[in-house]
Amino acid sequence: MSENKKLSAAELPAGDIVEAGTAQDFHTGSWRSNKPVWNKDKCIHCLACWISCPDSSIKIAPDEKKTTVVTGIDYDFCKGCGICAKECPVKIQAITMEVEKK
Amino acid sequence: MIKTVYSKGKIVAKTGNEVMAEAMRQIEPDVVAAYPITPATEIVQIFSQFVADGIVKSEYVAVESEHSAMSATIAASAAGARAMTGTSSQGLSLMWEMLYIASGLRLPIVMAEVNRAISAPINIHGDQSDTMGARDAGWIQIYSENSQEAYDNMIQATKIAEKAKLPALVTTDGFIISHCMEVVETYPDADVKAFIGEYKPERYLLDVKKPYTLGSIDLQDYYFEHRYQLAQAMRDSQQIILDVAKDFEKTFGRKYDMYEKYKMDDAEIAIVVIGSTAGTAKTVVDDLREKGVKAGLLKIRVYRPFPAEMIAKDLAKVKAVAVMDRADSCSGTFAPVYSDVAAALYAAGITSPKVVNYVYGLGGREINTEHIAEVYETLGKIASGAEKPSAKVEYINVRIK
Amino acid sequence: MSAKMIEVRWHGRGGQGAKTAALLFAEAVLATGKYIQAFPEYGPERMGAPVQSFNRVSEDPITVHSGVTNPDFVVILDPTLIESVAVTEGVGKDGKIIVNTSFSAQEISNQLGIDASQVYVVNASQIAKETIGKDYPNTPLLGALVKVIGNLDINGVLEDTKGKLAVKFRHKPEVIEGNLSSIKRAYDEVKSHG
């Protein structure tokens, strides 16, 4: 649990201003009960998962040919909704959902 | 088993919202026009379900905003219907223009209101900023400590509004009461209906035999007289509220007044507070009494009309009083309830109690027994002369520095 | 606060029924003749996010309306919360924690860092799957909580729950039976380290 010190009225900027980027520190991945598991060998890098992910949790990067490819799943922010697994082409099934450890 | 106060009463577990909707079902107004808003949503959601299921004969108007909700309620009331609505916070704010029209036209509308903080910053939790802002809108304001009071107040408000020809709002503290399931005693439908009686307006727009104009322009020649009538109606409504409370007690057995005095008879230090925090404070008073401290509590139930003379009399012998406001006025001086209490004492020529002001619980900020115990501790010091009373608003449980 | 008052805190994830559990528990305990409160900790509703709900139970009318900070009993619907939420916060040395888990009380007490005598375990998810047919741990945990609290009448609780479910599921009697037997089983199966 992040136990950040709460600011006082004297320390806060006036008028409900919050600096950008705070969502980076809020790891919503802890809400997950099912997790997507990505199989690198099966993936054809169609990016259907990437475009469908509501939490921008499909990690991508250019490969040596400067083609954008999937590189993994960002478990800090993935809430385990399963859309990626659903959108992965039926014949490929490079993403499968597994139960988080209990 | 838990015993009922009323011989035909029934013990149920309900949230504040559920019980307000239940009162509305039993009152069965002709028209309800409302727009849902957190944390009051359930009240009109449950009621609209009663309408959809044919449980009540009421007409439900699903409007597109709170401004329209109040407008439609005003129209229905003016037409001769028993009309109700429900809202909270920003919803009440959006009704603003129409609130004054409801009272100015002397329409006995009843509103189920759930107290919630006002934006910005956006916050859905309980404080009384919303209705405190509407304190001069010409509406009778009745606050509830718990679900039982919310239920009883809704029933009484219907009768009060119609006798006083003033709109009335009944509140609960957002989430703290609106979403808290508690033990409530409800009464049979027929008995509630018999208590409120049939609504028979003296004049109404749909009375084709006696046509009239409502809401005409009033300039320098008449406006002032009409506004005087309104202010006087608010003053006169105190006796109506007390009479209805007496009737209610005779019928259902529960005693109500303009405010509740809790262990005030010999109190040397006392807190004045509104709403659910009064319940929490009662446990602190009990603890202090066990230790021999003469602590008391004055819980305001009816804030508009403000029972100034009565309160002044009851606080006259108290040495130190803390008025706790769950709203700040941003006036540069004191919060609303303090201003009214201080004015009441001054007008009555009572200057001996030392009176201090605390603002607490904004945006649902926790207020617990320890916070309240600290207030009483300070009052004890003020009463004994060990501490000078603060001349400005003090804040509870907020990070200032 | 009155010595006779019991305070309960429920930990779950949005959608798991922590709020419903508190409401069901309150209604059932009211049916046994006690005063009750049930209220959720409110924030924006988010599926999977940690949520809490609370109960108070007393022989006398309850007037206090502040939050519950020192619960006598904590019920954990989702064991993954043990890692991410301070579930033992405010729990005194007489406090008891009931966890929906397949692990033993000793293993859970090691994880929580509190004395094993304070920990009770029940595999509520397993019971729910076997009796209700789905992973609804909240209903069986009612039975476990009633058992651990000790002075509540389980038959009164079952009777009231049966009445409530009978109205809600009048066309699906098997749902009613499943829920009731889940409460009974958790009541019987909840255990401490002994």
XYZ file of C-alpha atoms in Angstrom, chain A residues 17-94:
78
model
C -4.866 21.503 -9.185
C -3.322 18.057 -9.494
C -0.087 17.668 -11.457
C -0.301 15.432 -14.511
C 0.829 11.818 -14.482
C -0.390 10.701 -11.056
C -2.170 7.700 -12.577
C 1.316 6.263 -13.224
C 1.726 5.751 -9.489
C -1.636 4.088 -9.014
C -1.197 0.411 -9.810
C -4.692 -0.706 -10.707
C -3.263 -4.087 -11.672
C -3.864 -5.144 -8.060
C -7.626 -5.224 -8.756
C -7.169 -8.176 -11.143
C -8.668 -11.583 -10.424
C -7.865 -13.115 -13.851
C -4.678 -12.382 -15.726
C -3.881 -12.555 -19.443
C -0.848 -14.672 -20.324
C 0.874 -13.826 -23.607
C 2.556 -16.544 -25.686
C 5.378 -14.913 -27.625
C 5.775 -17.843 -30.000
C 2.155 -17.843 -31.128
C 1.794 -14.046 -31.479
C 1.526 -12.657 -35.038
C 1.740 -9.031 -33.814
C -1.520 -7.940 -35.427
C -1.916 -5.477 -32.504
C -5.626 -6.237 -32.151
C -5.015 -6.630 -28.400
C -3.115 -3.353 -28.212
C -5.825 -1.329 -29.905
C -8.567 -2.966 -27.792
C -6.965 -2.700 -24.378
C -8.873 -0.120 -22.280
C -5.924 0.340 -19.934
C -3.041 0.682 -22.421
C -1.515 -2.393 -20.843
C -0.264 -4.188 -23.974
C 3.388 -3.261 -24.250
C 4.745 -2.594 -27.739
C 8.116 -1.582 -29.229
C 9.800 -1.403 -32.631
C 11.769 -4.503 -33.531
C 15.067 -4.542 -35.500
C 13.142 -3.877 -38.736
C 11.393 -0.960 -37.048
C 8.080 -2.837 -37.180
C 5.892 -2.395 -34.120
C 5.544 -5.649 -32.200
C 3.971 -6.768 -28.943
C 6.550 -7.187 -26.198
C 4.425 -8.162 -23.219
C 1.708 -7.176 -20.788
C 1.958 -4.412 -18.225
C 0.683 -6.124 -15.101
C 0.937 -2.908 -13.094
C -2.117 -1.575 -14.900
C -3.870 -4.597 -16.467
C -7.186 -5.124 -14.649
C -7.687 -8.544 -16.214
C -10.789 -7.681 -18.222
C -9.917 -10.304 -20.858
C -10.672 -8.164 -23.907
C -7.191 -8.869 -25.304
C -7.730 -12.628 -25.096
C -11.109 -12.245 -26.758
C -9.764 -10.020 -29.543
C -6.761 -12.227 -30.293
C -7.591 -13.998 -33.593
C -9.349 -17.336 -32.988
C -6.757 -19.278 -34.956
C -3.853 -17.695 -33.072
C -4.920 -17.587 -29.394
C -1.666 -16.095 -28.242
